[in-house]
Amino acid sequence: MSDKTALVEEIAPSDIDSEPERIVNDLAIQVATVNGSGSQSSNLVLLRALFRMGIPVGGKNLFPSNIAGLPTWFTIRANRDGWVARKRNVDYLVALNPQTAIRDVESLSPGSAVVYEEGLRLERRRDDLVFYPAPFQELAAEVTREVRLRKLLANMIYVGLLGELLSIDVEEIFGAIESQFRSKKAAVELNRRAVEIGIRHARENLVKRDPFTLERMDKNRGKVLIDGNAAAALGAMFGGASVATWYPITPSSSVVEQLTGFLKRYRNGPDGKATYAVVQAEDELAAVGMALAAGWAGARAMTATSGPGISLMSEFVGLGYYAEIPLVIWNIQRVGPSTGLPTRTAQGDILSTYTLSHGDTKHVCLLPASTRECFEFGWKAFDLAERLQTPVFVLSDLDLGMNIWATEPFEYPDRPMDRGKVLAREDLERLGGTFQRYADVDGDAIPYRTLPGTEHPGAAYFTRGSGHDESAEYTESEEAYVRIMTRLDRKFETAREMVPPPVVDQAEPASPLGIIGFGSSDPAIEEARNRLREDAAIEMDYLRPRALPLCPSVLDFITSHQRVVVLDQNRDGQMLQLLRAEYGDRIPPGVLRSLRHYSGHPMDAQTIVDYVTEMEIGAA
Amino acid sequence: MSDKTALVEEIAPSDIDSEPERIVNDLAIQVATVNGSGSQSSNLVLLRALFRMGIPVGGKNLFPSNIAGLPTWFTIRANRDGWVARKRNVDYLVALNPQTAIRDVESLSPGSAVVYEEGLRLERRRDDLVFYPAPFQELAAEVTREVRLRKLLANMIYVGLLGELLSIDVEEIFGAIESQFRSKKAAVELNRRAVEIGIRHARENLVKRDPFTLERMDKNRGKVLIDGNAAAALGAMFGGASVATWYPITPSSSVVEQLTGFLKRYRNGPDGKATYAVVQAEDELAAVGMALAAGWAGARAMTATSGPGISLMSEFVGLGYYAEIPLVIWNIQRVGPSTGLPTRTAQGDILSTYTLSHGDTKHVCLLPASTRECFEFGWKAFDLAERLQTPVFVLSDLDLGMNIWATEPFEYPDRPMDRGKVLAREDLERLGGTFQRYADVDGDAIPYRTLPGTEHPGAAYFTRGSGHDESAEYTESEEAYVRIMTRLDRKFETAREMVPPPVVDQAEPASPLGIIGFGSSDPAIEEARNRLREDAAIEMDYLRPRALPLCPSVLDFITSHQRVVVLDQNRDGQMLQLLRAEYGDRIPPGVLRSLRHYSGHPMDAQTIVDYVTEMEIGAA
Amino acid sequence: MPAPDASSRPRKVNRLGLTPSDYKGKPSTLCKGCGHDAISSQLIRAFFESDVRPHQVAKLSGIGCSSKTPAYFLNHSHGFNAVHGRMPSVATGAVLANRRLVAVGVSGDGDTASIGIGQFVHLVRRNLPLIYIVENNGVYGLTKGQFSATADENAALRSGEVNRLPNIDLCGMAIELGATYVARSFAGDPKQLVALLRGALAHNGTAVLDILSPCVTFNNHAGSTKSYTWGKDNEEPIHILDFVPAMDQIEVEYEEGTDQEVQLHDGSWVRLRKLERGYDPTDRRAAQELVLEANEKNLFLTGLLYLDTSKRTFLDSLELCDEPLALLSEDQLRPPPEVLDEVVASYR
Amino acid sequence: MPAPDASSRPRKVNRLGLTPSDYKGKPSTLCKGCGHDAISSQLIRAFFESDVRPHQVAKLSGIGCSSKTPAYFLNHSHGFNAVHGRMPSVATGAVLANRRLVAVGVSGDGDTASIGIGQFVHLVRRNLPLIYIVENNGVYGLTKGQFSATADENAALRSGEVNRLPNIDLCGMAIELGATYVARSFAGDPKQLVALLRGALAHNGTAVLDILSPCVTFNNHAGSTKSYTWGKDNEEPIHILDFVPAMDQIEVEYEEGTDQEVQLHDGSWVRLRKLERGYDPTDRRAAQELVLEANEKNLFLTGLLYLDTSKRTFLDSLELCDEPLALLSEDQLRPPPEVLDEVVASYR
Ligand SMILES: Cc1ncc(C[n+]2csc(CCOP(=O)(O)OP(=O)(O)O)c2C)c(N)n1
Ligand SMILES: Cc1ncc(C[n+]2csc(CCOP(=O)(O)OP(=O)(O)O)c2C)c(N)n1
Ligand code: SF4
Ligand code: SF4
Ligand SMILES: [Mg+2]
Ligand SMILES: [Mg+2]
């Protein structure tokens, strides 16, 4: 495509009617197919090729809650400045699904490009788009005669086509294919062929008429391209996970599935046998019961689940809180209530997880915002759980957990494992029989424990979810109950000091405007801040809580701003409610503003920009 | 006891050293025994005798979480002014349990009286109490030779003894015995004998030396003496309960057990067969699943449970919310977390019940404060559930549910049942096929439903906990999801208007001081208000929410006071948190004060008086 | 000599004047070829042929590909797709509320044998009138192919992962628990399946149908013991089973070659032509023995494994009134004021 | 002629030098005469006689009077009184974390057969090494005497309330599910019970002991089929069972009258003297038949109903390392930085 270089390189504001400028490394490609059609490999190849070209990228899969035959959309956002949150508008559509093609095309902004199966005749639908038709099935037939394969390979053809249209480095595509199909030589060959046919078709039949193009950069040096669940699994392995129990549920399944893969490879003992146990339990009640007891008996125990599973774990989690048992629970949030939209993302379980179970309970919750933090919290959660002797939740979500993110490489844990206050036989001998399971010896409200099997006559104690005193004896004494419950409350204050503090990015002096958001909202918030700064000269300070209980600095942040937007990916403003419940009337009236996004789609910057812009107009 | 009348009748302030005055109809009697020893009948006889003397009374049983052999205390409070909340100090102790006698005696205030088995020699323990020893076992031997019976009858002897010491009308005791043992003539005879022997023993051997005495009044005309769970059951029967499912758990078991008794007696159809189904399910998950589906199919369905059961019901309750299914759930709260103290009282599930289940859920919760309201909410909850098409919780507690209260008689429902928006065949014919299960036709956000079995081709719809549109069709559309969720939010606003409003008792003009408390705290609050008014001239306005979601008037109450005490029978100030989460920064700083009582004992007035007094000193 | 199947005469309309398409559902969103869709087709046929009024039917399910299917048959019946593993409790509540409902529950092997086994046990124990269909593919389809508790020991996934735990045999469990109608069948054997379904419709009590229903996406590979090929190659019916409706019986003579006839609650009959095994499904010992043998030898024995028409149902145990509870009038539900007075008086 | 019981010689100290009181627990708070306390006594005796190191034992339970008992024996062992019906999962987690633990789970009939039946099923299926004791009294003791799912059909409470549902037979279920050590016994038969417990201690796999344990407060009345009297009057041992420890076996000659000896995993033996029935507990068919007969005729057949020493345990299935997971060092748990580099590289 020789006319490509003729396009101006500079990006300048242009009015709608003028010839489009060249837009380099800033676009969102969306591939619309049906699930089960095998397009996932092609999308990953595309994503990886861009990644290896050094361009910041992210990939998001919007898939249905079924196995095959329903619409699915994979979106790749490439952005030279690193903004890879969801973008509402798509620039490049690959329309392969007849069921949705018309609607997909209708939703495009003027000037977008459409690559499509020519039989769909989409060019008739709009006259303000750039259309690139191709006979995918026909082209695939050139690669192979085998019908099933042909269908799969049609997907790889669009990779070639896009490669040509967007100037993707062919060698990176081929390299990505090799990574994707690894050992399978034949597959690599076939897929390369398909890409080549795509390229050839584009060269011979299509004229580039859109402004989008890609160029090599160097923004991914050292980075990895990974989903949050893989990062979580990896973090868990390096955290020394030894018992992982689970029950399959989207979008959390891939935490333990990928953990199993890692453990199988890297965690065999000297006898060649497993230094871990992964158990697919019969349900979530059993999964959490096993993990809890494993934590009790001294394993680094974890489970992972989503919405309905969290509800089912409720009773056991209360036991964990009251009997003070370490355990890590990953909640990869999806859209509720009930079954809800199991393949859509939300931050809808914050409130119910924080106080999960009946009675006075509250739980340490970590709120990772990136795959890096998934890795980091993956191992730190065990340290916290064992140090604090309590269930620790990590609240990720489908967007973070199942979508693919480019990230700085993970850092190997910077400190040895913290196994918490465990008394071994020697300790007991030294103490000479003064061990009391639930006594606050150190003033931090964290008691000492012993593990079953400890060879000392004073080691044993009795664990129960019913009333107990410092010696772990059964009691219905009101004094003992109040003492233990008050200590647990103090222990939560200890936790407050121990959990990862919020990340604050604040102008000097503080702007009147702030935003509080957490988890997977982070990239959209950062992009929105940048846009507001650049487009509207609005400076928005940012606090991102990384854990519950909240740190006192959150209140400081709120009180030092005039308006603080609280961004929740849920209907009920759950973080807002938590802030209010926590800080109550210490929050000056009118400061907190609630922005709630609960469509099930990942957070995008535009929603924030719009909200803030309108708010600031109101405030002005 | 002839010297009785010599005591002055008037109650006047007296200093500590002077001869005690006569105290009429104001005392707390505590009977300390072991459970399984059969003292419950005696306590009830005593309670009923006082009740029939027209004296305001209440009876509270403090019992262990086991079946026999552990300490148990039954406390009867009689108070001429109607203050029958728990009183921290006991005036009359009946010490029959050697395990606790010494501690029980040590905890008494000077001047209290102790009736006890003489073998315990308690008179040696203190010199500032009045001691009334008696050889209970020996006396019982006079009634019967049968060993097992003798043990039981020893209990009836203290009834006689107290009767004599406190001038209880013997005929009322005998009458109460007859009510207690109804048809069993022999039992009536034996028990009468035991009472007589107790009286005789007192007459012949004891000299009245304490100031407490009882006299006939007329404060119980028309009233009933009943526990909250019986009242709830009765309310449910008159609410037309047709499917009740349950799984045994203290303290909720007696809701359905007593309901079964009522239904068996009063709810047989013309064919003599049951117009109801009561099912003891295999667990709480099944219990709530059955009830939910019964509600779906058109029954008036309910279940009752406590703490752990609530946790287990969590998943199904979210389905009920999202799929909009009527169902009534009684949560008779006990002390958590986990198994906690199963035979102690708390208001510790408010927060977790209100938002029970993962995702954005919130539930209508009724908060009865009296047995009368247990009855009333017993039937109204069905109307609300069917009208609103959602699970409705009634949050009672052990104190209200299992203890015995004198109350105004119950009022027969003042309106016909509200079966909500159900379209029958004729309605569908009239509508001509426009039925949409989840459409907001009337603007109140409440849709119409049809029952399975409705003979019309347009009647059927599909119920699911996954994403659905107005026609109840499956969809993953973000627009439909947001529409339905937003409507559910509006429906909750409809509920806000429909639930029982708070009860407000406010001075004119408003006092600077207010209190917000709910449920079983009510009698202690009223007593405390009275004491503060009389003893310290402190007027304390009172708002008692009777439901969640909260009415706007709650905020008005808060903002029209300078200090508002929020009384929670839980550690975490759960109602306080709800108020803050709901009204946020509209609550002026410093107004809300949190009083948290979480010992597992019922609320008492003194705790409130102390707190408020100290607070007001601070405020002054 | 097999006799012509009385129940399979093609009909355009049934006795209610309805056509098969009146029994259809929404288009399926399952994978093409999924066994579950085959079962839905036979459900449509059975309900049509048995002249069931669609509005009287309630379709209940848990969560899973299988549990989605109630949306794909009987559009004119109410359906309830509940939560994972809890179809039995939902079915129980619905039937209690309205005993006139013809309740059909659809579940999967994960939904029933894993998370739902507790509710399964108690449902069977109660003998609730319900057709309980397990669409058994040995895997969790909807969560992408993990083993379920009915996967055979040493079975391998396509990924090579091996199941190291023994399978739970739901028919064996049902028989042990005293179920009253227990059948095993195959999505690839429509004729047997429809007869078993019609028998289940005529039965008053819990009818458990454990149906091999291959998952073409995750468990249909060579070597799978839950694949179509395996099913076709290994199915061994224990008898040839005909369903004879009550009204036909009058006209139809005793068939040559019929070894056993058992009358069902609504007057219809199950007619069995024995094969080599000479199996009597009313003999509980034989049923247990059969299941044990099948498991030991990995045989795929299909047919009506056990039938007991004498046991009381849950509705009998509860002595429920005939009128559906859901339809009782206020008069019947709310006792008069005098009752309140009477009760209140007893609390004085 | 019954031979002297090898295991019942009174001893003051065991081979560890411990006395029976080293195996005691806290004072019981159960009702005087409760069957559960009798079982606790035999547990104490069995652990003492089998020379089990108390610190190696983990006691697990659910909720109920029965589930309280782990506090009443083996004071020097860790105990975990968890939530209702979930002892199996808790036991599983504990054993996975530390495979050297001798795990004994105590449950009730409500705890196991009602709310807990699902976890029971899956535990048995996995064959986790665990002694699973069901203290079966047919009622929920702790919640004051409601029927549980093991209550016999038509049994009546003292109040007159009749149970209209058939019972669940936990031994029958266990056998159906392929359990490897299944016994029925009686709190009132200490000799048999202690032998069965010692056998269970020697067994490697799930040992299910369903023990009639009368509730003296709520289910011990005349007419109850779970009372002491009923148990005493109806108990029919299917064999006389002796436990012969590995070390004794060398010295002890084959006993006259012994019909069958089965070796257990630790080298000890169960010696059976057959009675009328001539019962072989290694025959699964016979076991199923026996349970069926007992249920049909309401017989109280006690003894070792089924034994299978060949099946792999859950720990085998998982190919766990020998070192308890809980005791692995940081070296063994956290792979070195190179592994992180390697994995990270694969994500580029
Ligand atoms: C409480 C809960 N846990 C897990 C899931 C996720 N989940 C959905 S379907 C399913 C398994 C379905 O397997 P099966 O019942 O065999 O149905 P199939 O898809 O194979 O037909 C699981 C685990 C869920 N929906 N709810
Ligand atoms: C989730 C839950 N539901 C109900 C209860 C109440 N509960 C405590 S013990 C028990 C039944 C115990 O019966 P069983 O297991 O037979 O023990 P037993 O007391 O007869 O020995 C019940 C229902 C509970 N603790 N937790
Ligand atoms: S995944 Fe398997 S079970 Fe699910 S629809 Fe596809 S073929 Fe059927
Ligand atoms: S109630 Fe029954 S089971 Fe519980 S301790 Fe008493 S006798 Fe034992
Ligand atoms: Mg399946
Ligand atoms: Mg029991």
mmCIF file of C-alpha atoms in Angstrom, chain A residues 87-88 98 121 140 221 253 275 345 393 521 542-543 585:
data_model
loop_
_atom_site.group_PDB
_atom_site.id
_atom_site.type_symbol
_atom_site.label_atom_id
_atom_site.label_comp_id
_atom_site.label_asym_id
_atom_site.label_seq_id
_atom_site.Cartn_x
_atom_site.Cartn_y
_atom_site.Cartn_z
ATOM 1 C CA LYS A 87 -13.009 3.066 24.571
ATOM 2 C CA ARG A 88 -16.654 3.441 23.733
ATOM 3 C CA PRO A 98 -24.093 -11.961 10.389
ATOM 4 C CA ARG A 121 -23.040 -6.331 1.876
ATOM 5 C CA ALA A 140 -9.828 -19.841 3.685
ATOM 6 C CA ARG A 221 10.311 -3.189 26.863
ATOM 7 C CA SER A 253 -12.294 -20.610 37.078
ATOM 8 C CA THR A 275 3.960 -29.957 47.200
ATOM 9 C CA THR A 345 -17.802 -7.219 34.705
ATOM 10 C CA PHE A 393 -10.429 -11.497 50.247
ATOM 11 C CA SER A 521 -11.514 1.469 37.077
ATOM 12 C CA TYR A 542 -6.930 10.791 42.547
ATOM 13 C CA LEU A 543 -7.043 8.410 45.436
ATOM 14 C CA ASP A 585 -20.458 12.987 59.438
#
